[in-house]
């Protein structure tokens, strides 16, 4: 597109013109100048109504003004601050270790074949593969790890996506889901894990409904006829189709369970204060929640004290009224945390492993670095400073395959785009990050996988001509606040996974890789890998 139309051009999305920008300097300028997102941005993905619409508009991704600033502040305090970031590391380590152990079942499992589109049609290959082992879709599998992490960090709950015995079965998940009523209230026999499973199931349903192919029939009507949005919303409310009913039910379930957790948190705080007044605070508080591995503590059998939701609830106490998050805002930011962190992180990890499997020299260098870690604890300091090549590999994977390929803004005034071009006030501006990442005028050999671009040894020869030309997490005030947490999640899993397994591409992986756009840009046919226990592989080589 850029070769044909240049670095600034206009496209039509329905009846709305979108101005697409991929020039690094101009993109960065606009990212800082245009903080506001279109008020109707979320309406291009679904048709929420009632309170679910209010919750959607309150999340920090699409909100503006003071609502956005309040949401942004709580993310910064709970996710970006080094102390808060380090508090989430025990959950990340715990989830990574459990997931790597679970992968042992994939090593021993019967060989699987890719589904539709994954048959060997002469276009697939196995670069770096030894031709043996059971294959599985790592993209589908690694989502259980990322969902487990964001579940613990956002809500302080175990979603039950990773089990030592291989994860909850379909029947087990159904039983867990049925252990609480549809309005979010739990039966006397329900537990935190069953509520977590309900929350996960509702989130997964919402993700599925956000895919274009699963969207309500009212979505194209609203996009094509923006003047009729009130009418379309009325129709969707009173005559919903199956997709609309599923999505609304899932979002309502998320809201109701979030409220239940908030009530438990408030009740546990009240009980702890009362116990402290009678001199029995410490013992009663421990009995109510119990200590969790890594220093996490359950609060009243619900959210843990280090979770994002608990931080938001705690932040409301004693804060000026204008700075307190409403219940709707707390629900919105908690679900945004899951929405933003689950699929994008799974996507990045899967594509990173794909690139390592197809570039054995890079894989060997990464293995050498992670082996040097040995059995040491993965501390925040080690993950931040001690794994330069691992970080470079992740950054290069995100340059080639940014999970969110563009950023959408709305001009609040006429914007000078240079060379006589002006973006009129209220127009939509698309900051096309993916095109910038593949610009040969900015990145030498942009199609090649070269992690050394992000290391001192290779930055001069292969680094970007513009220092701001790498932006998979966005730029400016709207930059993803969870980028440090996302990098911590990715590095932790890569270290533990590559310490234990030799990772190769399955022979039936469809090549070239096909991508599809939905909530994020993901591999259409999955990422099919084979794993071999490294000790077993070494022993096999040693046998004459």
PDB file of C-alpha atoms in Angstrom, residues 298-442:
ATOM      1  CA  UNK A 298      -6.568 -14.184  48.977  1.00  0.00           C
ATOM      2  CA  UNK A 299      -8.958 -11.557  50.310  1.00  0.00           C
ATOM      3  CA  UNK A 300     -12.151 -13.125  51.617  1.00  0.00           C
ATOM      4  CA  UNK A 301     -11.806 -16.067  49.244  1.00  0.00           C
ATOM      5  CA  UNK A 302     -11.904 -13.702  46.272  1.00  0.00           C
ATOM      6  CA  UNK A 303      -9.497 -11.189  44.796  1.00  0.00           C
ATOM      7  CA  UNK A 304      -5.931 -11.063  46.106  1.00  0.00           C
ATOM      8  CA  UNK A 305      -4.526  -7.933  47.685  1.00  0.00           C
ATOM      9  CA  UNK A 306      -1.927  -7.443  44.937  1.00  0.00           C
ATOM     10  CA  UNK A 307      -4.406  -7.691  42.056  1.00  0.00           C
ATOM     11  CA  UNK A 308      -5.329  -4.864  39.734  1.00  0.00           C
ATOM     12  CA  UNK A 309      -8.932  -4.861  40.940  1.00  0.00           C
ATOM     13  CA  UNK A 310      -7.856  -4.681  44.590  1.00  0.00           C
ATOM     14  CA  UNK A 311      -5.565  -1.754  43.738  1.00  0.00           C
ATOM     15  CA  UNK A 312      -8.484   0.080  42.174  1.00  0.00           C
ATOM     16  CA  UNK A 313     -10.742  -0.655  45.154  1.00  0.00           C
ATOM     17  CA  UNK A 314      -8.054   0.407  47.613  1.00  0.00           C
ATOM     18  CA  UNK A 315      -7.428   3.562  45.597  1.00  0.00           C
ATOM     19  CA  UNK A 316     -11.038   4.667  46.079  1.00  0.00           C
ATOM     20  CA  UNK A 317     -10.595   4.864  49.857  1.00  0.00           C
ATOM     21  CA  UNK A 318      -9.586   8.330  50.986  1.00  0.00           C
ATOM     22  CA  UNK A 319      -9.230   9.727  47.464  1.00  0.00           C
ATOM     23  CA  UNK A 320     -11.000  12.964  46.515  1.00  0.00           C
ATOM     24  CA  UNK A 321     -14.422  12.292  45.054  1.00  0.00           C
ATOM     25  CA  UNK A 322     -13.426  13.474  41.581  1.00  0.00           C
ATOM     26  CA  UNK A 323     -10.523  10.987  41.487  1.00  0.00           C
ATOM     27  CA  UNK A 324     -12.461   7.927  42.635  1.00  0.00           C
ATOM     28  CA  UNK A 325     -13.332   5.315  40.047  1.00  0.00           C
ATOM     29  CA  UNK A 326     -17.005   4.446  39.863  1.00  0.00           C
ATOM     30  CA  UNK A 327     -18.147   0.813  39.968  1.00  0.00           C
ATOM     31  CA  UNK A 328     -18.637   0.964  36.209  1.00  0.00           C
ATOM     32  CA  UNK A 329     -15.056   2.209  35.719  1.00  0.00           C
ATOM     33  CA  UNK A 330     -13.600  -0.513  37.974  1.00  0.00           C
ATOM     34  CA  UNK A 331     -15.451  -3.186  35.986  1.00  0.00           C
ATOM     35  CA  UNK A 332     -14.386  -1.585  32.703  1.00  0.00           C
ATOM     36  CA  UNK A 333     -10.672  -1.362  33.542  1.00  0.00           C
ATOM     37  CA  UNK A 334     -10.541  -4.914  34.953  1.00  0.00           C
ATOM     38  CA  UNK A 335     -12.023  -6.434  31.815  1.00  0.00           C
ATOM     39  CA  UNK A 336      -9.863  -4.218  29.597  1.00  0.00           C
ATOM     40  CA  UNK A 337      -6.847  -5.706  31.369  1.00  0.00           C
ATOM     41  CA  UNK A 338      -7.938  -9.189  30.295  1.00  0.00           C
ATOM     42  CA  UNK A 339      -9.047  -8.075  26.843  1.00  0.00           C
ATOM     43  CA  UNK A 340      -5.750  -6.330  26.081  1.00  0.00           C
ATOM     44  CA  UNK A 341      -3.419  -8.886  27.629  1.00  0.00           C
ATOM     45  CA  UNK A 342      -4.778 -12.296  26.677  1.00  0.00           C
ATOM     46  CA  UNK A 343      -4.791 -12.696  22.887  1.00  0.00           C
ATOM     47  CA  UNK A 344      -2.083 -10.142  22.068  1.00  0.00           C
ATOM     48  CA  UNK A 345       0.407 -11.828  24.424  1.00  0.00           C
ATOM     49  CA  UNK A 346      -0.468 -15.318  23.147  1.00  0.00           C
ATOM     50  CA  UNK A 347      -0.052 -14.049  19.591  1.00  0.00           C
ATOM     51  CA  UNK A 348       3.398 -12.592  20.311  1.00  0.00           C
ATOM     52  CA  UNK A 349       4.640 -15.730  22.066  1.00  0.00           C
ATOM     53  CA  UNK A 350       3.396 -18.032  19.292  1.00  0.00           C
ATOM     54  CA  UNK A 351       4.944 -15.950  16.514  1.00  0.00           C
ATOM     55  CA  UNK A 352       8.203 -15.594  18.445  1.00  0.00           C
ATOM     56  CA  UNK A 353       8.453 -19.386  18.702  1.00  0.00           C
ATOM     57  CA  UNK A 354       7.612 -19.687  14.994  1.00  0.00           C
ATOM     58  CA  UNK A 355      10.443 -17.330  14.064  1.00  0.00           C
ATOM     59  CA  UNK A 356      12.893 -19.129  16.356  1.00  0.00           C
ATOM     60  CA  UNK A 357      11.858 -22.482  14.862  1.00  0.00           C
ATOM     61  CA  UNK A 358      12.554 -21.190  11.360  1.00  0.00           C
ATOM     62  CA  UNK A 359      15.842 -19.489  12.330  1.00  0.00           C
ATOM     63  CA  UNK A 360      17.987 -22.090  14.121  1.00  0.00           C
ATOM     64  CA  UNK A 361      20.956 -19.739  14.607  1.00  0.00           C
ATOM     65  CA  UNK A 362      18.801 -17.307  16.571  1.00  0.00           C
ATOM     66  CA  UNK A 363      17.272 -20.191  18.536  1.00  0.00           C
ATOM     67  CA  UNK A 364      20.734 -21.495  19.470  1.00  0.00           C
ATOM     68  CA  UNK A 365      21.811 -18.091  20.738  1.00  0.00           C
ATOM     69  CA  UNK A 366      18.621 -17.696  22.778  1.00  0.00           C
ATOM     70  CA  UNK A 367      19.058 -21.178  24.277  1.00  0.00           C
ATOM     71  CA  UNK A 368      22.616 -20.289  25.315  1.00  0.00           C
ATOM     72  CA  UNK A 369      21.348 -17.173  27.079  1.00  0.00           C
ATOM     73  CA  UNK A 370      18.492 -18.899  28.908  1.00  0.00           C
ATOM     74  CA  UNK A 371      20.762 -21.814  29.893  1.00  0.00           C
ATOM     75  CA  UNK A 372      23.045 -19.317  31.596  1.00  0.00           C
ATOM     76  CA  UNK A 373      20.142 -18.421  33.888  1.00  0.00           C
ATOM     77  CA  UNK A 374      20.046 -22.012  35.158  1.00  0.00           C
ATOM     78  CA  UNK A 375      17.688 -22.624  38.031  1.00  0.00           C
ATOM     79  CA  UNK A 376      17.955 -19.106  39.390  1.00  0.00           C
ATOM     80  CA  UNK A 377      14.821 -17.272  40.412  1.00  0.00           C
ATOM     81  CA  UNK A 378      13.502 -15.039  37.653  1.00  0.00           C
ATOM     82  CA  UNK A 379      13.515 -11.704  39.429  1.00  0.00           C
ATOM     83  CA  UNK A 380      12.254  -8.420  38.030  1.00  0.00           C
ATOM     84  CA  UNK A 381      15.848  -7.207  37.751  1.00  0.00           C
ATOM     85  CA  UNK A 382      16.995 -10.286  35.833  1.00  0.00           C
ATOM     86  CA  UNK A 383      14.055 -10.114  33.439  1.00  0.00           C
ATOM     87  CA  UNK A 384      14.578  -6.394  32.846  1.00  0.00           C
ATOM     88  CA  UNK A 385      18.356  -6.333  32.374  1.00  0.00           C
ATOM     89  CA  UNK A 386      19.766  -9.857  32.218  1.00  0.00           C
ATOM     90  CA  UNK A 387      18.261 -11.234  28.999  1.00  0.00           C
ATOM     91  CA  UNK A 388      19.237  -8.820  26.208  1.00  0.00           C
ATOM     92  CA  UNK A 389      19.059 -11.316  23.357  1.00  0.00           C
ATOM     93  CA  UNK A 390      15.734 -12.760  24.496  1.00  0.00           C
ATOM     94  CA  UNK A 391      14.339  -9.240  24.599  1.00  0.00           C
ATOM     95  CA  UNK A 392      15.765  -8.506  21.146  1.00  0.00           C
ATOM     96  CA  UNK A 393      14.080 -11.635  19.757  1.00  0.00           C
ATOM     97  CA  UNK A 394      10.697 -10.575  21.165  1.00  0.00           C
ATOM     98  CA  UNK A 395      11.096  -7.029  19.844  1.00  0.00           C
ATOM     99  CA  UNK A 396      11.984  -8.256  16.371  1.00  0.00           C
ATOM    100  CA  UNK A 397       9.008 -10.629  16.378  1.00  0.00           C
ATOM    101  CA  UNK A 398       6.755  -7.719  17.322  1.00  0.00           C
ATOM    102  CA  UNK A 399       8.270  -5.583  14.581  1.00  0.00           C
ATOM    103  CA  UNK A 400       7.410  -8.188  11.963  1.00  0.00           C
ATOM    104  CA  UNK A 401       4.077  -9.158  13.513  1.00  0.00           C
ATOM    105  CA  UNK A 402       2.659  -6.370  15.710  1.00  0.00           C
ATOM    106  CA  UNK A 403      -0.504  -7.804  17.343  1.00  0.00           C
ATOM    107  CA  UNK A 404      -2.335  -4.523  16.792  1.00  0.00           C
ATOM    108  CA  UNK A 405      -1.144  -3.253  13.392  1.00  0.00           C
ATOM    109  CA  UNK A 406      -2.603   0.247  13.578  1.00  0.00           C
ATOM    110  CA  UNK A 407      -3.722   2.918  16.046  1.00  0.00           C
ATOM    111  CA  UNK A 408      -6.894   4.948  15.524  1.00  0.00           C
ATOM    112  CA  UNK A 409      -7.229   8.604  16.529  1.00  0.00           C
ATOM    113  CA  UNK A 410      -9.680  11.427  15.875  1.00  0.00           C
ATOM    114  CA  UNK A 411      -8.552  14.917  14.916  1.00  0.00           C
ATOM    115  CA  UNK A 412      -9.923  17.423  17.415  1.00  0.00           C
ATOM    116  CA  UNK A 413      -8.687  20.247  15.156  1.00  0.00           C
ATOM    117  CA  UNK A 414      -7.349  20.623  11.628  1.00  0.00           C
ATOM    118  CA  UNK A 415      -4.014  18.767  11.443  1.00  0.00           C
ATOM    119  CA  UNK A 416      -1.179  19.825   9.152  1.00  0.00           C
ATOM    120  CA  UNK A 417       0.198  16.660   7.538  1.00  0.00           C
ATOM    121  CA  UNK A 418       2.822  18.484   5.466  1.00  0.00           C
ATOM    122  CA  UNK A 419       3.164  18.913   1.705  1.00  0.00           C
ATOM    123  CA  UNK A 420      -0.088  20.850   1.617  1.00  0.00           C
ATOM    124  CA  UNK A 421      -2.161  18.045   3.150  1.00  0.00           C
ATOM    125  CA  UNK A 422      -4.549  18.694   6.036  1.00  0.00           C
ATOM    126  CA  UNK A 423      -6.603  16.246   8.088  1.00  0.00           C
ATOM    127  CA  UNK A 424      -9.887  18.084   8.761  1.00  0.00           C
ATOM    128  CA  UNK A 425     -11.248  18.419  12.261  1.00  0.00           C
ATOM    129  CA  UNK A 426     -13.201  15.317  13.391  1.00  0.00           C
ATOM    130  CA  UNK A 427     -11.586  13.115  10.729  1.00  0.00           C
ATOM    131  CA  UNK A 428     -10.249   9.676  11.642  1.00  0.00           C
ATOM    132  CA  UNK A 429      -6.480   9.249  11.517  1.00  0.00           C
ATOM    133  CA  UNK A 430      -4.982   5.745  11.213  1.00  0.00           C
ATOM    134  CA  UNK A 431      -1.412   5.473  12.505  1.00  0.00           C
ATOM    135  CA  UNK A 432      -0.290   2.461  10.482  1.00  0.00           C
ATOM    136  CA  UNK A 433       2.439   0.963  12.656  1.00  0.00           C
ATOM    137  CA  UNK A 434       2.830  -2.273  10.686  1.00  0.00           C
ATOM    138  CA  UNK A 435       3.565  -0.418   7.446  1.00  0.00           C
ATOM    139  CA  UNK A 436       6.172   1.683   9.260  1.00  0.00           C
ATOM    140  CA  UNK A 437       7.788  -1.495  10.625  1.00  0.00           C
ATOM    141  CA  UNK A 438       8.246  -2.843   7.093  1.00  0.00           C
ATOM    142  CA  UNK A 439       9.401   0.381   5.446  1.00  0.00           C
ATOM    143  CA  UNK A 440      12.728  -0.270   3.619  1.00  0.00           C
ATOM    144  CA  UNK A 441      13.630   3.422   3.953  1.00  0.00           C
ATOM    145  CA  UNK A 442      13.490   3.041   7.734  1.00  0.00           C
TER     146      UNK A 442
END
